[in-house]
Amino acid sequence: MDRRKFINLSGLGITSFSIPNFIQSTIPTSSIQPIVASTWDAGLRANVAAWDILKNGGKSLDAVEQGVMVTENELNCCVGLGANPDRDGIVTLDASIMDHEFNCGSVAFLERIKHPISVARKVMEKSPHVFLVGAGAQAFALANGFSLESADLSDQAKKNYEAWLKTSNYQPIINVEKHQSATYNDSAFDAPKKLTDGQWNHDTIGMIAMDQFGNLSGSCTTSGAGFKMRGRVGDSPIIGAGLYVDNEVGAVVATGQGEDVIRVAGASAVVEWMRQGKSPEAACKLVVEKINRIKKEKAKDIQVCFVAINKKGNVGAYALQKGFNFSVYNNEGNKLNDAAYLI
Ligand code: GLY
């Protein structure tokens, strides 16, 4: 007997050991189906860890933490300690997590800690605060048992940084996410306009999930924009911008150019559209359209994307530009989906 049936039955004071098989098969299970959704194709791997928790009756909060830890462990350009550094050559990480009771925790500008998402969860659970940054966040992490990792760049990040230094004029670059997204392709750093479909890839891992209890949680972790100004913080650790969960309505996570997600309180805005009755995709689209209106002709130089789950367990996503995909794992399997887009 699966854990969900067991819990439903145990709520009636019945255990699996006391029920004949023919009766067990006639007892309806809950209509709530666990589900997890995450940004980009890296989400496929992250979803596996999250689904392992959800399918065994675990909590969505544990699922979204363990899920994105998979990506933090991967040596890629945009998440975790293997990521591209800021323009001073230092990797700084941002992360946030939120549960079904409006509990939330964030860290930003965090150096040399392998799992910022777990530090964010500790901030949520073990501090009186919601958001710790920089040296304070690192000191809190060390005081809570996290290890100080090497400050060395990963081999790939070192190569990317050296390539970027050749052309950098140390000015903020409006389409900097194109640069960081064009991983493992040095020529792209010199010619961001020439990027092809799919190269908007993998700047952040954001994950939202519903568990068998119908509870929603979300997580988001990133190194932010590659070669950013020192001290720059994006949307990912900002509750209401990069991530928001309202257990009565839905959960939303964002990826893309953080500055433009922050200025519209993106994730929170998507939740509010779902509260008005919009589907997850329609709600994401309305906020992307607003960003497009604000940015005017500059909209073509950025990417922003949202993924949302509503209280019924329906998932939707929408992006400003072509090329965003999102990963969904439910009882039917783990699938990569192309998001609808505006431009
Ligand atoms: N969306 C990630 C960032 O802008 O930092």
mmCIF file of N, CA and C in Angstrom, residues 34-95:
data_model
loop_
_atom_site.group_PDB
_atom_site.id
_atom_site.type_symbol
_atom_site.label_atom_id
_atom_site.label_comp_id
_atom_site.label_asym_id
_atom_site.label_seq_id
_atom_site.Cartn_x
_atom_site.Cartn_y
_atom_site.Cartn_z
ATOM 1 N N PRO A 34 0.718 14.856 -6.143
ATOM 2 C CA PRO A 34 1.970 15.615 -6.014
ATOM 3 C C PRO A 34 2.517 16.007 -7.383
ATOM 4 N N ILE A 35 3.202 17.114 -7.422
ATOM 5 C CA ILE A 35 3.782 17.601 -8.682
ATOM 6 C C ILE A 35 4.953 18.521 -8.359
ATOM 7 N N VAL A 36 5.952 18.510 -9.219
ATOM 8 C CA VAL A 36 7.059 19.453 -9.076
ATOM 9 C C VAL A 36 7.378 20.030 -10.448
ATOM 10 N N ALA A 37 7.667 21.329 -10.472
ATOM 11 C CA ALA A 37 8.039 21.999 -11.723
ATOM 12 C C ALA A 37 9.278 22.846 -11.467
ATOM 13 N N SER A 38 10.151 22.914 -12.459
ATOM 14 C CA SER A 38 11.378 23.683 -12.273
ATOM 15 C C SER A 38 11.824 24.314 -13.588
ATOM 16 N N THR A 39 12.717 25.277 -13.470
ATOM 17 C CA THR A 39 13.152 26.036 -14.641
ATOM 18 C C THR A 39 14.218 25.280 -15.421
ATOM 19 N N TRP A 40 14.163 25.415 -16.721
ATOM 20 C CA TRP A 40 15.185 24.924 -17.640
ATOM 21 C C TRP A 40 15.286 23.395 -17.624
ATOM 22 N N ASP A 41 16.159 22.911 -18.495
ATOM 23 C CA ASP A 41 16.329 21.454 -18.599
ATOM 24 C C ASP A 41 17.130 20.880 -17.433
ATOM 25 N N ALA A 42 17.912 21.718 -16.754
ATOM 26 C CA ALA A 42 18.586 21.232 -15.540
ATOM 27 C C ALA A 42 17.559 20.769 -14.520
ATOM 28 N N GLY A 43 16.342 21.316 -14.658
ATOM 29 C CA GLY A 43 15.259 20.917 -13.766
ATOM 30 C C GLY A 43 14.904 19.439 -13.871
ATOM 31 N N LEU A 44 15.178 18.841 -15.026
ATOM 32 C CA LEU A 44 14.872 17.407 -15.161
ATOM 33 C C LEU A 44 15.628 16.594 -14.115
ATOM 34 N N ARG A 45 16.912 16.941 -13.930
ATOM 35 C CA ARG A 45 17.722 16.207 -12.950
ATOM 36 C C ARG A 45 17.313 16.601 -11.528
ATOM 37 N N ALA A 46 17.065 17.872 -11.327
ATOM 38 C CA ALA A 46 16.655 18.345 -10.003
ATOM 39 C C ALA A 46 15.305 17.741 -9.608
ATOM 40 N N ASN A 47 14.408 17.624 -10.597
ATOM 41 C CA ASN A 47 13.079 17.067 -10.319
ATOM 42 C C ASN A 47 13.143 15.642 -9.778
ATOM 43 N N VAL A 48 14.129 14.887 -10.236
ATOM 44 C CA VAL A 48 14.220 13.483 -9.810
ATOM 45 C C VAL A 48 14.377 13.412 -8.285
ATOM 46 N N ALA A 49 15.254 14.259 -7.753
ATOM 47 C CA ALA A 49 15.464 14.261 -6.302
ATOM 48 C C ALA A 49 14.206 14.742 -5.576
ATOM 49 N N ALA A 50 13.554 15.751 -6.150
ATOM 50 C CA ALA A 50 12.331 16.274 -5.521
ATOM 51 C C ALA A 50 11.215 15.230 -5.563
ATOM 52 N N TRP A 51 11.073 14.573 -6.709
ATOM 53 C CA TRP A 51 10.001 13.591 -6.867
ATOM 54 C C TRP A 51 10.193 12.411 -5.921
ATOM 55 N N ASP A 52 11.429 12.043 -5.697
ATOM 56 C CA ASP A 52 11.728 10.951 -4.782
ATOM 57 C C ASP A 52 11.110 11.238 -3.403
ATOM 58 N N ILE A 53 11.134 12.467 -3.008
ATOM 59 C CA ILE A 53 10.546 12.859 -1.716
ATOM 60 C C ILE A 53 9.029 12.901 -1.824
ATOM 61 N N LEU A 54 8.524 13.519 -2.891
ATOM 62 C CA LEU A 54 7.061 13.680 -3.026
ATOM 63 C C LEU A 54 6.359 12.342 -3.168
ATOM 64 N N LYS A 55 6.926 11.449 -3.959
ATOM 65 C CA LYS A 55 6.237 10.176 -4.223
ATOM 66 C C LYS A 55 6.200 9.288 -2.979
ATOM 67 N N ASN A 56 7.113 9.552 -2.054
ATOM 68 C CA ASN A 56 7.131 8.787 -0.806
ATOM 69 C C ASN A 56 6.390 9.502 0.319
ATOM 70 N N GLY A 57 5.574 10.482 -0.054
ATOM 71 C CA GLY A 57 4.727 11.145 0.945
ATOM 72 C C GLY A 57 5.414 12.269 1.682
ATOM 73 N N GLY A 58 6.588 12.696 1.177
ATOM 74 C CA GLY A 58 7.321 13.759 1.864
ATOM 75 C C GLY A 58 6.732 15.139 1.630
ATOM 76 N N LYS A 59 7.313 16.109 2.311
ATOM 77 C CA LYS A 59 6.800 17.477 2.259
ATOM 78 C C LYS A 59 7.389 18.244 1.070
ATOM 79 N N SER A 60 6.573 19.143 0.539
ATOM 80 C CA SER A 60 7.043 19.934 -0.612
ATOM 81 C C SER A 60 8.263 20.776 -0.248
ATOM 82 N N LEU A 61 8.350 21.226 1.000
ATOM 83 C CA LEU A 61 9.498 22.040 1.403
ATOM 84 C C LEU A 61 10.799 21.235 1.274
ATOM 85 N N ASP A 62 10.771 19.994 1.732
ATOM 86 C CA ASP A 62 11.970 19.146 1.602
ATOM 87 C C ASP A 62 12.266 18.882 0.124
ATOM 88 N N ALA A 63 11.213 18.673 -0.643
ATOM 89 C CA ALA A 63 11.396 18.374 -2.074
ATOM 90 C C ALA A 63 12.091 19.535 -2.789
ATOM 91 N N VAL A 64 11.630 20.758 -2.543
ATOM 92 C CA VAL A 64 12.218 21.891 -3.296
ATOM 93 C C VAL A 64 13.629 22.222 -2.816
ATOM 94 N N GLU A 65 13.931 21.895 -1.571
ATOM 95 C CA GLU A 65 15.321 22.094 -1.116
ATOM 96 C C GLU A 65 16.236 21.032 -1.741
ATOM 97 N N GLN A 66 15.853 19.769 -1.567
ATOM 98 C CA GLN A 66 16.717 18.683 -2.075
ATOM 99 C C GLN A 66 16.833 18.744 -3.597
ATOM 100 N N GLY A 67 15.759 19.148 -4.247
ATOM 101 C CA GLY A 67 15.778 19.211 -5.707
ATOM 102 C C GLY A 67 16.835 20.174 -6.221
ATOM 103 N N VAL A 68 16.809 21.408 -5.740
ATOM 104 C CA VAL A 68 17.753 22.382 -6.303
ATOM 105 C C VAL A 68 19.175 22.159 -5.812
ATOM 106 N N MET A 69 19.326 21.409 -4.729
ATOM 107 C CA MET A 69 20.691 21.058 -4.282
ATOM 108 C C MET A 69 21.417 20.235 -5.353
ATOM 109 N N VAL A 70 20.655 19.483 -6.126
ATOM 110 C CA VAL A 70 21.265 18.717 -7.228
ATOM 111 C C VAL A 70 21.969 19.674 -8.178
ATOM 112 N N THR A 71 21.289 20.753 -8.516
ATOM 113 C CA THR A 71 21.865 21.726 -9.462
ATOM 114 C C THR A 71 23.016 22.490 -8.813
ATOM 115 N N GLU A 72 22.861 22.804 -7.527
ATOM 116 C CA GLU A 72 23.979 23.479 -6.838
ATOM 117 C C GLU A 72 25.237 22.606 -6.846
ATOM 118 N N ASN A 73 25.049 21.314 -6.874
ATOM 119 C CA ASN A 73 26.195 20.398 -6.895
ATOM 120 C C ASN A 73 26.846 20.271 -8.263
ATOM 121 N N GLU A 74 26.100 20.627 -9.310
ATOM 122 C CA GLU A 74 26.639 20.474 -10.662
ATOM 123 C C GLU A 74 27.588 21.628 -10.951
ATOM 124 N N LEU A 75 28.639 21.338 -11.645
ATOM 125 C CA LEU A 75 29.564 22.422 -11.994
ATOM 126 C C LEU A 75 29.062 23.072 -13.270
ATOM 127 N N ASN A 76 28.190 24.040 -13.135
ATOM 128 C CA ASN A 76 27.680 24.725 -14.318
ATOM 129 C C ASN A 76 27.921 26.221 -14.163
ATOM 130 N N CYS A 77 27.558 26.974 -15.174
ATOM 131 C CA CYS A 77 27.973 28.377 -15.206
ATOM 132 C C CYS A 77 27.153 29.286 -14.316
ATOM 133 N N CYS A 78 26.011 28.829 -13.837
ATOM 134 C CA CYS A 78 25.076 29.813 -13.291
ATOM 135 C C CYS A 78 24.501 29.497 -11.917
ATOM 136 N N VAL A 79 24.777 28.342 -11.382
ATOM 137 C CA VAL A 79 24.230 27.978 -10.075
ATOM 138 C C VAL A 79 25.348 27.326 -9.264
ATOM 139 N N GLY A 80 25.469 27.690 -8.002
ATOM 140 C CA GLY A 80 26.432 27.025 -7.135
ATOM 141 C C GLY A 80 27.862 27.514 -7.342
ATOM 142 N N LEU A 81 28.767 26.874 -6.644
ATOM 143 C CA LEU A 81 30.148 27.382 -6.591
ATOM 144 C C LEU A 81 30.931 27.178 -7.881
ATOM 145 N N GLY A 82 30.410 26.374 -8.805
ATOM 146 C CA GLY A 82 31.089 26.220 -10.094
ATOM 147 C C GLY A 82 30.750 27.324 -11.073
ATOM 148 N N ALA A 83 29.940 28.278 -10.637
ATOM 149 C CA ALA A 83 29.352 29.265 -11.566
ATOM 150 C C ALA A 83 30.319 30.371 -11.954
ATOM 151 N N ASN A 84 29.913 31.127 -12.966
ATOM 152 C CA ASN A 84 30.668 32.308 -13.383
ATOM 153 C C ASN A 84 30.743 33.308 -12.230
ATOM 154 N N PRO A 85 31.888 33.983 -12.086
ATOM 155 C CA PRO A 85 32.049 34.954 -10.996
ATOM 156 C C PRO A 85 31.471 36.317 -11.355
ATOM 157 N N ASP A 86 31.582 37.236 -10.406
ATOM 158 C CA ASP A 86 31.269 38.638 -10.715
ATOM 159 C C ASP A 86 32.459 39.247 -11.470
ATOM 160 N N ARG A 87 32.392 40.533 -11.767
ATOM 161 C CA ARG A 87 33.438 41.110 -12.615
ATOM 162 C C ARG A 87 34.775 41.225 -11.901
ATOM 163 N N ASP A 88 34.753 41.035 -10.551
ATOM 164 C CA ASP A 88 36.015 41.013 -9.805
ATOM 165 C C ASP A 88 36.559 39.599 -9.666
ATOM 166 N N GLY A 89 35.884 38.633 -10.289
ATOM 167 C CA GLY A 89 36.389 37.262 -10.280
ATOM 168 C C GLY A 89 35.973 36.448 -9.074
ATOM 169 N N ILE A 90 34.922 36.868 -8.381
ATOM 170 C CA ILE A 90 34.478 36.169 -7.167
ATOM 171 C C ILE A 90 33.050 35.653 -7.367
ATOM 172 N N VAL A 91 32.838 34.388 -7.027
ATOM 173 C CA VAL A 91 31.490 33.803 -7.147
ATOM 174 C C VAL A 91 30.659 34.226 -5.936
ATOM 175 N N THR A 92 29.507 34.832 -6.189
ATOM 176 C CA THR A 92 28.591 35.182 -5.094
ATOM 177 C C THR A 92 27.218 34.601 -5.418
ATOM 178 N N LEU A 93 26.591 34.026 -4.414
ATOM 179 C CA LEU A 93 25.380 33.227 -4.636
ATOM 180 C C LEU A 93 24.172 33.816 -3.910
ATOM 181 N N ASP A 94 23.009 33.652 -4.536
ATOM 182 C CA ASP A 94 21.731 34.114 -3.982
ATOM 183 C C ASP A 94 20.758 32.932 -3.941
ATOM 184 N N ALA A 95 19.915 32.862 -2.906
ATOM 185 C CA ALA A 95 18.919 31.782 -2.853
ATOM 186 C C ALA A 95 17.761 32.167 -1.940
#
